[in-house]
Amino acid sequence: MANWKKVIVSGSNAELNSLKLSDSLQVTGSVAAILPNATLPNIVSYDPTTGVFSYQTTGSLLATTASLALRTTGSLSQVAGGGLTPFTFDGSQDIQIEVSGAAQLSDNAITKWDDTANKFVNSSLTDNGTVITGTTSIQLTGANSSLTGSFTGSFAGSFEGVTNLPDLTQGTGIVAFTYDGATTATVAVSGAATLSTDNVMKWSGNAFVDSNISDNGTQVSISQGGINVTGDSIFNDNLVISGDLTVAGTASFQNTTNLQVADRFILLASGSNAPGDGGLVVQQSTQDVGEVFAFDSGVTRWALTGSFNAASSSFTPDAFMAAVVEGGSGDPASAPGRYAAKGNLFIGNDESIWIWS
């Protein structure tokens, strides 16, 4: 079709419907594309199937016998400590950018920055979309921190109550006080201020008071009065009694090597109200069985026997002890009648000797 054609010379501008090259294209300036829709971004993409570089939605660049390369003039890399895994991108190959530590993060865990490891790590807090939970504790240090809803656990620091905060008052054993959260209150045990060191305390109506018992960690002492033990008691070590020892019941002695009694007379069968036998038993080879020296109440004489069981209340003598009566005259008839028994002797004042037989 005949029309005016522009002759392109060096340094002039050219308008071409299309441009097809059999070799490479070198551009010393810039390449611009005019899109049918000027509002669309000028983004170039490459389709490896068709071998076509295209602008987004409309327009295309076609490379047939040569390739079209887009190259950046600089490289792209992460900022040190900026939260990204180290990488470098210069446009020559695909690069995947990752957040530092993201692969080790747990679901619902609130993250924190670890400056030593230069990555994000799990904190001790979790958020399931409804409740934030701390695995150990949650501490609010801000001056205007506030909590809404219910609270469970321990609390330290100052607290301002609300109108529906229940009052805290004393019960048994606590000094009277009232606490509503508005002012500081002191809680004390009733009587604690007057208690003495090491004293065992007792309850006296509405407060604790000192008892007469003290415990210094080594020894328990009773300062006044006495101690009344109603049940059986066992002392596993030595027992020293500075005063008198009165035994109202039966006294039993075991493992006594040497018995020393300061009393000049020993009263046996003190609870008896009728005549009966009694004496001393020396155990031999069998427990509680031995030789007895005892008084036979039936004949009113001291006697001996063997193989006697100490649990018995009476005994049958094997032999009697001979008694010697010193007379005030030479007549044995003056001797008390109880000694008129076989084997007893009477020695008169005239040195005459008599035997009852």
XYZ file of N, CA, C and O in Angstrom, residues 73-235:
652
model
N 20.465 -5.378 38.529
C 21.757 -4.692 38.580
C 22.419 -4.865 39.938
O 23.553 -4.455 40.132
N 21.708 -5.466 40.923
C 22.273 -5.714 42.249
C 21.740 -7.030 42.800
O 21.015 -7.757 42.118
N 22.106 -7.384 44.023
C 21.642 -8.624 44.643
C 20.724 -8.307 45.818
O 20.733 -7.196 46.344
N 19.934 -9.327 46.212
C 18.992 -9.205 47.311
C 19.415 -10.183 48.405
O 19.620 -11.372 48.126
N 19.526 -9.731 49.679
C 19.911 -10.601 50.786
C 19.252 -10.097 52.066
O 18.705 -8.993 52.110
N 19.285 -10.965 53.086
C 18.637 -10.609 54.350
C 19.503 -9.665 55.157
O 20.714 -9.617 55.011
N 18.836 -8.906 56.038
C 19.537 -8.045 56.980
C 19.960 -8.897 58.163
O 19.179 -9.711 58.666
N 21.193 -8.757 58.634
C 21.677 -9.546 59.767
C 20.791 -9.333 60.982
O 20.535 -8.207 61.387
N 20.291 -10.458 61.562
C 19.414 -10.364 62.721
C 18.047 -9.848 62.394
O 17.307 -9.431 63.278
N 17.679 -9.852 61.134
C 16.386 -9.301 60.721
C 15.261 -10.301 60.746
O 14.168 -9.986 60.275
N 15.489 -11.521 61.233
C 14.406 -12.489 61.352
C 14.259 -13.409 60.171
O 13.303 -14.185 60.114
N 15.166 -13.338 59.176
C 15.089 -14.211 58.012
C 16.288 -15.152 57.989
O 17.392 -14.783 58.381
N 16.042 -16.364 57.476
C 17.133 -17.314 57.303
C 18.102 -16.758 56.252
O 17.667 -16.214 55.238
N 19.410 -16.846 56.468
C 20.370 -16.273 55.519
C 20.144 -16.746 54.079
O 19.921 -17.926 53.821
N 20.176 -15.791 53.102
C 20.024 -16.125 51.679
C 20.637 -14.992 50.865
O 20.878 -13.896 51.355
N 20.877 -15.276 49.596
C 21.319 -14.267 48.631
C 20.596 -14.509 47.310
O 20.542 -15.646 46.826
N 20.033 -13.458 46.708
C 19.297 -13.586 45.453
C 19.843 -12.562 44.454
O 19.857 -11.359 44.724
N 20.336 -13.093 43.308
C 20.829 -12.190 42.260
C 20.065 -12.340 40.952
O 20.471 -11.827 39.911
N 18.934 -13.086 41.006
C 18.097 -13.250 39.829
C 18.487 -14.398 38.941
O 17.797 -14.669 37.959
N 19.554 -15.133 39.288
C 20.001 -16.219 38.408
C 19.332 -17.548 38.714
O 19.342 -18.449 37.886
N 18.749 -17.690 39.903
C 18.095 -18.956 40.258
C 17.016 -18.680 41.303
O 16.999 -17.627 41.941
N 16.136 -19.700 41.451
C 15.037 -19.559 42.402
C 15.581 -19.595 43.832
O 16.482 -20.380 44.157
N 15.033 -18.753 44.699
C 15.427 -18.685 46.100
C 14.164 -18.705 46.959
O 13.176 -18.043 46.639
N 14.210 -19.483 48.047
C 13.088 -19.525 48.987
C 13.469 -18.755 50.250
O 14.507 -19.011 50.855
N 12.654 -17.802 50.620
C 12.904 -16.967 51.790
C 12.097 -17.513 52.962
O 10.892 -17.753 52.842
N 12.758 -17.748 54.101
C 12.104 -18.299 55.276
C 12.363 -17.426 56.500
O 13.416 -16.807 56.616
N 11.368 -17.413 57.408
C 11.526 -16.739 58.689
C 12.423 -17.602 59.580
O 12.218 -18.810 59.681
N 13.400 -17.011 60.238
C 14.347 -17.754 61.080
C 13.612 -18.486 62.197
O 12.873 -17.870 62.974
N 13.816 -19.816 62.284
C 13.222 -20.620 63.350
C 11.798 -21.035 63.102
O 11.206 -21.742 63.923
N 11.191 -20.632 61.967
C 9.781 -20.932 61.733
C 9.513 -22.423 61.682
O 8.447 -22.892 62.094
N 10.470 -23.210 61.201
C 10.259 -24.658 61.076
C 10.120 -25.325 62.431
O 9.544 -26.413 62.537
N 10.661 -24.714 63.499
C 10.603 -25.337 64.820
C 9.476 -24.779 65.699
O 9.310 -25.196 66.838
N 8.699 -23.842 65.189
C 7.626 -23.262 65.991
C 6.459 -24.228 66.115
O 6.164 -24.989 65.206
N 5.783 -24.200 67.279
C 4.651 -25.085 67.556
C 3.337 -24.353 67.334
O 3.258 -23.128 67.494
N 2.300 -25.123 66.991
C 0.977 -24.536 66.819
C 0.522 -23.874 68.121
O 0.710 -24.416 69.216
N -0.075 -22.714 68.010
C -0.658 -21.944 69.119
C 0.383 -21.367 70.071
O 0.019 -20.702 71.045
N 1.661 -21.642 69.829
C 2.686 -21.082 70.713
C 2.976 -19.637 70.327
O 3.188 -19.331 69.158
N 2.944 -18.751 71.332
C 3.334 -17.367 71.109
C 4.858 -17.312 71.034
O 5.537 -17.897 71.877
N 5.375 -16.654 69.976
C 6.816 -16.693 69.731
C 7.534 -15.524 70.390
O 6.921 -14.519 70.763
N 8.833 -15.674 70.523
C 9.702 -14.610 71.017
C 11.013 -14.665 70.246
O 11.324 -15.659 69.587
N 11.784 -13.586 70.284
C 13.031 -13.513 69.535
C 14.195 -13.938 70.419
O 14.350 -13.479 71.547
N 15.005 -14.870 69.917
C 16.218 -15.327 70.598
C 17.404 -14.629 69.948
O 17.817 -14.995 68.844
N 17.934 -13.591 70.621
C 18.993 -12.781 70.025
C 20.294 -13.561 69.880
O 21.093 -13.281 68.987
N 20.500 -14.584 70.738
C 21.726 -15.384 70.645
C 21.696 -16.276 69.419
O 22.674 -16.384 68.669
N 20.544 -16.935 69.199
C 20.419 -17.833 68.052
C 19.956 -17.117 66.794
O 19.884 -17.722 65.719
N 19.591 -15.817 66.884
C 19.094 -15.030 65.750
C 17.909 -15.704 65.061
O 17.890 -15.897 63.851
N 16.910 -16.103 65.893
C 15.727 -16.717 65.306
C 14.558 -16.603 66.280
O 14.721 -16.265 67.452
N 13.370 -16.851 65.731
C 12.174 -16.888 66.556
C 12.064 -18.267 67.204
O 12.329 -19.286 66.574
N 11.653 -18.307 68.501
C 11.499 -19.563 69.234
C 10.173 -19.523 69.979
O 9.554 -18.462 70.139
N 9.741 -20.709 70.455
C 8.516 -20.785 71.239
C 8.709 -20.111 72.589
O 9.745 -20.271 73.230
N 7.713 -19.345 73.027
C 7.723 -18.813 74.384
C 6.963 -19.789 75.278
O 6.492 -20.834 74.822
N 6.840 -19.473 76.571
C 6.099 -20.340 77.484
C 4.599 -20.067 77.439
O 3.836 -20.698 78.166
N 4.154 -19.152 76.566
C 2.744 -18.820 76.444
C 2.143 -19.485 75.217
O 2.790 -19.595 74.169
N 0.904 -19.923 75.356
C 0.148 -20.463 74.222
C -1.185 -19.743 74.122
O -1.735 -19.281 75.124
N -1.708 -19.640 72.905
C -2.980 -18.974 72.663
C -3.805 -19.856 71.745
O -3.502 -20.010 70.562
N -4.844 -20.491 72.308
C -5.689 -21.375 71.514
C -6.866 -20.644 70.888
O -7.799 -21.263 70.379
N -6.807 -19.320 70.920
C -7.888 -18.515 70.359
C -8.909 -18.110 71.397
O -9.733 -17.228 71.144
N -8.860 -18.768 72.574
C -9.799 -18.449 73.654
C -9.081 -18.070 74.932
O -9.440 -17.098 75.595
N -8.036 -18.839 75.253
C -7.328 -18.639 76.516
C -5.826 -18.565 76.250
O -5.286 -19.355 75.469
N -5.158 -17.614 76.897
C -3.696 -17.552 76.880
C -3.192 -18.240 78.138
O -3.590 -17.905 79.247
N -2.327 -19.219 77.951
C -1.852 -20.048 79.059
C -0.343 -19.938 79.190
O 0.371 -19.931 78.186
N 0.136 -19.847 80.430
C 1.570 -19.858 80.705
C 1.962 -21.184 81.315
O 1.291 -21.666 82.230
N 3.024 -21.825 80.822
C 3.426 -23.130 81.343
C 3.973 -23.030 82.749
O 3.945 -24.005 83.493
N 4.496 -21.872 83.156
C 5.001 -21.707 84.521
C 4.202 -20.625 85.235
O 3.431 -20.916 86.139
N 4.357 -19.396 84.835
C 3.614 -18.308 85.454
C 3.547 -17.124 84.503
O 4.310 -17.047 83.538
N 2.613 -16.231 84.777
C 2.479 -14.999 84.007
C 2.679 -13.835 84.967
O 2.035 -13.770 86.013
N 3.588 -12.924 84.637
C 3.882 -11.780 85.489
C 3.578 -10.493 84.737
O 4.084 -10.262 83.644
N 2.726 -9.657 85.333
C 2.380 -8.367 84.761
C 3.149 -7.295 85.529
O 2.940 -7.103 86.726
N 4.062 -6.591 84.844
C 4.902 -5.600 85.522
C 4.510 -4.169 85.191
O 5.035 -3.241 85.780
N 3.611 -3.984 84.251
C 3.209 -2.632 83.879
C 2.427 -1.957 84.990
O 1.723 -2.588 85.768
N 2.552 -0.626 85.049
C 1.875 0.127 86.114
C 0.365 0.079 85.966
O -0.369 0.205 86.952
N -0.125 -0.097 84.755
C -1.566 -0.073 84.517
C -2.076 -1.409 83.992
O -3.004 -1.461 83.192
N -1.455 -2.518 84.417
C -1.889 -3.837 83.970
C -3.236 -4.170 84.586
O -3.539 -3.794 85.719
N -4.064 -4.861 83.836
C -5.383 -5.230 84.347
C -5.773 -6.602 83.816
O -5.329 -7.018 82.749
N -6.590 -7.303 84.573
C -7.114 -8.611 84.192
C -8.628 -8.550 84.271
O -9.193 -7.983 85.207
N -9.274 -9.156 83.307
C -10.723 -9.266 83.340
C -11.095 -10.735 83.358
O -10.373 -11.578 82.828
N -12.213 -11.047 83.974
C -12.607 -12.448 84.084
C -12.100 -13.036 85.388
O -11.665 -12.338 86.293
N -12.158 -14.351 85.486
C -11.748 -15.022 86.719
C -10.239 -15.174 86.773
O -9.561 -15.112 85.748
N -9.715 -15.375 88.008
C -8.277 -15.522 88.214
C -8.028 -16.686 89.153
O -8.690 -16.817 90.181
N -7.087 -17.554 88.782
C -6.724 -18.698 89.609
C -5.217 -18.731 89.783
O -4.494 -18.583 88.809
N -4.755 -18.935 91.014
C -3.313 -19.030 91.267
C -2.881 -18.056 92.337
O -3.704 -17.440 93.023
N -1.580 -17.892 92.537
C -1.047 -17.002 93.560
C -0.916 -15.584 93.017
O -0.845 -15.375 91.813
N -0.860 -14.618 93.957
C -0.803 -13.216 93.561
C 0.181 -12.496 94.472
O 0.190 -12.702 95.685
N 1.042 -11.658 93.884
C 1.999 -10.861 94.660
C 1.942 -9.426 94.159
O 1.784 -9.172 92.971
N 2.068 -8.485 95.073
C 2.011 -7.079 94.698
C 0.776 -6.411 95.274
O 0.031 -6.987 96.055
N 0.552 -5.168 94.902
C -0.611 -4.436 95.399
C -1.853 -4.824 94.613
O -1.767 -5.303 93.490
N -2.991 -4.645 95.251
C -4.249 -5.041 94.624
C -5.338 -4.045 95.001
O -5.444 -3.647 96.164
N -6.118 -3.622 94.022
C -7.250 -2.748 94.274
C -8.519 -3.548 94.057
O -8.752 -4.079 92.978
N -9.307 -3.665 95.110
C -10.507 -4.480 95.036
C -11.614 -3.822 94.256
O -11.566 -2.647 93.914
N -12.643 -4.589 93.972
C -13.831 -4.088 93.287
C -15.004 -4.212 94.241
O -14.905 -4.785 95.322
N -16.127 -3.681 93.848
C -17.267 -3.613 94.760
C -17.774 -4.988 95.162
O -18.349 -5.137 96.230
N -17.586 -5.993 94.337
C -18.119 -7.312 94.663
C -17.074 -8.246 95.259
O -17.268 -9.442 95.310
N -15.917 -7.681 95.724
C -14.898 -8.518 96.349
C -15.379 -8.908 97.744
O -15.683 -8.055 98.563
N -15.476 -10.210 98.068
C -15.968 -10.608 99.395
C -14.978 -10.227 100.482
O -13.767 -10.237 100.273
N -15.503 -9.878 101.678
C -14.652 -9.513 102.798
C -13.969 -10.743 103.371
O -14.497 -11.856 103.330
N -12.770 -10.535 103.922
C -12.009 -11.593 104.587
C -11.952 -11.237 106.062
O -11.476 -10.167 106.438
N -12.482 -12.113 106.933
C -12.496 -11.852 108.369
C -11.907 -13.034 109.113
O -11.686 -14.099 108.534
N -11.672 -12.827 110.417
C -11.033 -13.853 111.217
C -11.994 -14.967 111.596
O -13.200 -14.771 111.675
N -11.409 -16.137 111.857
C -12.143 -17.256 112.422
C -11.511 -17.619 113.754
O -10.738 -16.852 114.338
N -11.795 -18.817 114.250
C -11.272 -19.254 115.535
C -9.746 -19.293 115.526
O -9.135 -19.832 114.614
N -9.132 -18.693 116.550
C -7.677 -18.714 116.678
C -6.966 -17.583 115.975
O -5.739 -17.527 115.998
N -7.691 -16.669 115.349
C -7.101 -15.538 114.628
C -7.559 -14.238 115.287
O -8.732 -14.077 115.621
N -6.623 -13.297 115.487
C -6.965 -11.994 116.049
C -7.948 -11.281 115.117
O -7.814 -11.362 113.887
N -8.914 -10.593 115.678
C -9.957 -9.948 114.886
C -9.380 -8.954 113.885
O -8.511 -8.149 114.213
N -9.830 -9.036 112.622
C -9.426 -8.101 111.573
C -10.474 -8.149 110.468
O -11.311 -9.048 110.419
N -10.433 -7.155 109.573
C -11.305 -7.129 108.402
C -10.481 -6.701 107.196
O -9.721 -5.730 107.274
N -10.625 -7.409 106.100
C -9.893 -7.075 104.875
C -10.857 -7.091 103.700
O -11.502 -8.101 103.428
N -10.990 -5.927 103.018
C -11.861 -5.834 101.850
C -11.087 -5.506 100.580
O -11.666 -5.212 99.539
N -9.748 -5.531 100.650
C -8.934 -5.249 99.467
C -8.567 -3.793 99.311
O -7.726 -3.456 98.485
N -9.187 -2.926 100.120
C -8.926 -1.495 99.949
C -7.744 -1.021 100.773
O -7.000 -0.143 100.356
N -7.563 -1.588 101.959
C -6.457 -1.183 102.834
C -5.711 -2.418 103.321
O -6.244 -3.527 103.315
N -4.488 -2.182 103.774
C -3.659 -3.280 104.268
C -4.155 -3.748 105.630
O -4.517 -2.939 106.479
N -4.187 -5.053 105.837
C -4.585 -5.628 107.116
C -3.536 -6.645 107.550
O -2.848 -7.235 106.720
N -3.401 -6.830 108.866
C -2.444 -7.781 109.421
C -3.199 -8.951 110.039
O -4.151 -8.755 110.790
N -2.762 -10.153 109.722
C -3.375 -11.362 110.258
C -2.422 -11.967 111.284
O -1.232 -12.130 111.009
N -2.922 -12.283 112.473
C -2.079 -12.841 113.530
C -2.822 -13.948 114.260
O -4.058 -13.921 114.369
N -2.082 -14.920 114.781
C -2.652 -16.003 115.575
C -2.939 -15.470 116.975
O -2.098 -14.798 117.581
N -4.110 -15.787 117.505
C -4.493 -15.300 118.825
C -3.514 -15.783 119.885
O -3.273 -16.989 120.019
N -2.955 -14.839 120.658
C -2.032 -15.169 121.735
C -0.593 -15.323 121.313
O 0.284 -15.487 122.163
N -0.307 -15.299 120.003
C 1.059 -15.548 119.530
C 2.047 -14.523 120.066
O 3.212 -14.847 120.333
N 1.612 -13.289 120.278
C 2.517 -12.228 120.723
C 3.037 -12.460 122.133
O 4.082 -11.938 122.522
N 2.330 -13.247 122.942
C 2.735 -13.459 124.336
C 3.368 -14.824 124.560
O 3.715 -15.159 125.700
N 3.531 -15.627 123.533
C 4.124 -16.950 123.692
C 5.627 -16.846 123.931
O 6.285 -15.941 123.426
N 6.167 -17.780 124.703
C 7.593 -17.792 125.038
C 8.330 -18.805 124.167
O 7.772 -19.832 123.774
N 9.600 -18.510 123.910
C 10.430 -19.400 123.108
C 10.551 -20.767 123.776
O 10.763 -20.849 124.995
N 10.423 -21.807 123.021
C 10.564 -23.211 123.440
C 9.406 -23.734 124.274
O 9.363 -24.918 124.604
N 8.468 -22.860 124.649
C 7.346 -23.351 125.437
C 6.325 -24.052 124.554
O 5.967 -23.561 123.482
N 5.864 -25.205 125.002
C 4.774 -25.892 124.318
C 3.490 -25.138 124.645
O 3.222 -24.837 125.817
N 2.710 -24.786 123.625
C 1.521 -23.973 123.867
C 0.280 -24.855 124.010
O 0.262 -26.015 123.607
N -0.736 -24.251 124.606
C -2.020 -24.920 124.762
C -3.128 -23.919 124.440
O -2.905 -22.706 124.426
N -4.311 -24.434 124.195
C -5.443 -23.590 123.834
C -6.202 -23.198 125.098
O -6.494 -24.041 125.953
N -6.506 -21.917 125.217
C -7.209 -21.428 126.396
C -8.414 -20.605 125.974
O -8.378 -19.367 125.955
N -9.474 -21.262 125.600
C -10.727 -20.584 125.277
C -10.743 -19.908 123.929
O -11.444 -20.332 123.012
N -9.946 -18.842 123.763
C -9.955 -18.102 122.503
C -8.552 -17.716 122.039
O -8.403 -16.898 121.134
N -7.515 -18.272 122.669
C -6.150 -17.939 122.276
C -5.193 -19.025 122.747
O -5.519 -19.838 123.621
N -4.000 -19.026 122.153
C -2.951 -19.935 122.589
C -2.174 -19.279 123.736
O -1.910 -18.072 123.723
N -1.805 -20.086 124.749
C -1.021 -19.594 125.880
C 0.090 -20.591 126.168
O 0.059 -21.740 125.710
N 1.097 -20.142 126.952
C 2.185 -21.034 127.345
C 1.673 -22.118 128.292
O 0.859 -21.850 129.178
N 2.166 -23.328 128.102
C 1.906 -24.389 129.058
C 3.102 -24.495 130.003
O 4.047 -23.714 129.920
N 3.070 -25.442 130.931
C 4.183 -25.653 131.854
C 5.251 -26.568 131.254
O 6.193 -26.948 131.952
N 5.101 -26.901 129.995
C 6.034 -27.811 129.325
C 6.882 -27.012 128.349
O 6.371 -26.199 127.577
N 8.187 -27.226 128.369
C 9.094 -26.571 127.430
C 9.924 -27.633 126.721
O 10.185 -28.712 127.265
N 10.352 -27.323 125.497
C 11.138 -28.245 124.674
C 12.240 -27.439 123.991
O 11.973 -26.651 123.091
N 13.473 -27.636 124.443
C 14.598 -26.878 123.871
C 15.260 -27.615 122.720
O 16.340 -27.251 122.270
N 14.608 -28.665 122.239
C 15.156 -29.446 121.138
C 15.950 -30.641 121.600
O 16.223 -31.567 120.830
N 16.345 -30.646 122.860
C 17.094 -31.758 123.437
C 16.366 -32.378 124.617
O 16.370 -33.592 124.801
N 15.705 -31.526 125.399
C 15.062 -31.993 126.622
C 13.698 -31.355 126.785
O 13.508 -30.166 126.519
N 12.733 -32.156 127.217
C 11.391 -31.673 127.529
C 11.304 -31.518 129.038
O 11.620 -32.454 129.786
N 10.890 -30.325 129.504
C 10.839 -30.044 130.940
C 9.443 -29.594 131.331
O 8.728 -28.954 130.548
N 9.052 -29.950 132.583
C 7.788 -29.510 133.160
C 8.131 -28.606 134.325
O 8.755 -29.037 135.310
N 7.752 -27.321 134.209
C 8.215 -26.340 135.188
C 7.412 -26.361 136.480
O 7.938 -26.074 137.546
N 6.135 -26.682 136.431
C 5.293 -26.658 137.619
C 4.384 -27.872 137.620
O 4.127 -28.474 136.579
N 3.875 -28.183 138.835
C 2.923 -29.273 138.928
C 3.557 -30.602 138.584
O 4.712 -30.880 138.879
N 2.821 -31.460 137.949
C 3.313 -32.786 137.596
C 2.727 -33.239 136.292
O 2.086 -32.485 135.571
N 2.954 -34.490 135.984
C 2.439 -35.071 134.762
C 1.621 -36.305 135.115
O 2.037 -37.127 135.946
N 0.461 -36.397 134.535
C -0.436 -37.516 134.800
C -0.625 -38.294 133.514
O -1.263 -37.820 132.579
N -0.042 -39.475 133.469
C -0.125 -40.324 132.288
C -1.120 -41.428 132.575
O -0.924 -42.228 133.500
N -2.204 -41.483 131.798
C -3.250 -42.474 132.073
C -3.028 -43.781 131.313
O -3.558 -44.815 131.699
N -2.231 -43.758 130.260
C -1.976 -44.977 129.506
C -0.618 -45.570 129.833
O 0.138 -45.047 130.655
N -0.318 -46.706 129.228
C 0.986 -47.330 129.422
C 2.074 -46.448 128.816
O 1.899 -45.868 127.750
N 3.200 -46.345 129.522
C 4.316 -45.524 129.050
C 5.599 -46.344 129.050
O 5.776 -47.223 129.905
N 6.462 -46.043 128.087
C 7.749 -46.729 127.975
C 8.847 -45.678 127.897
O 8.791 -44.767 127.075
N 9.849 -45.791 128.781
C 11.021 -44.930 128.743
C 12.166 -45.762 128.192
O 12.567 -46.764 128.798
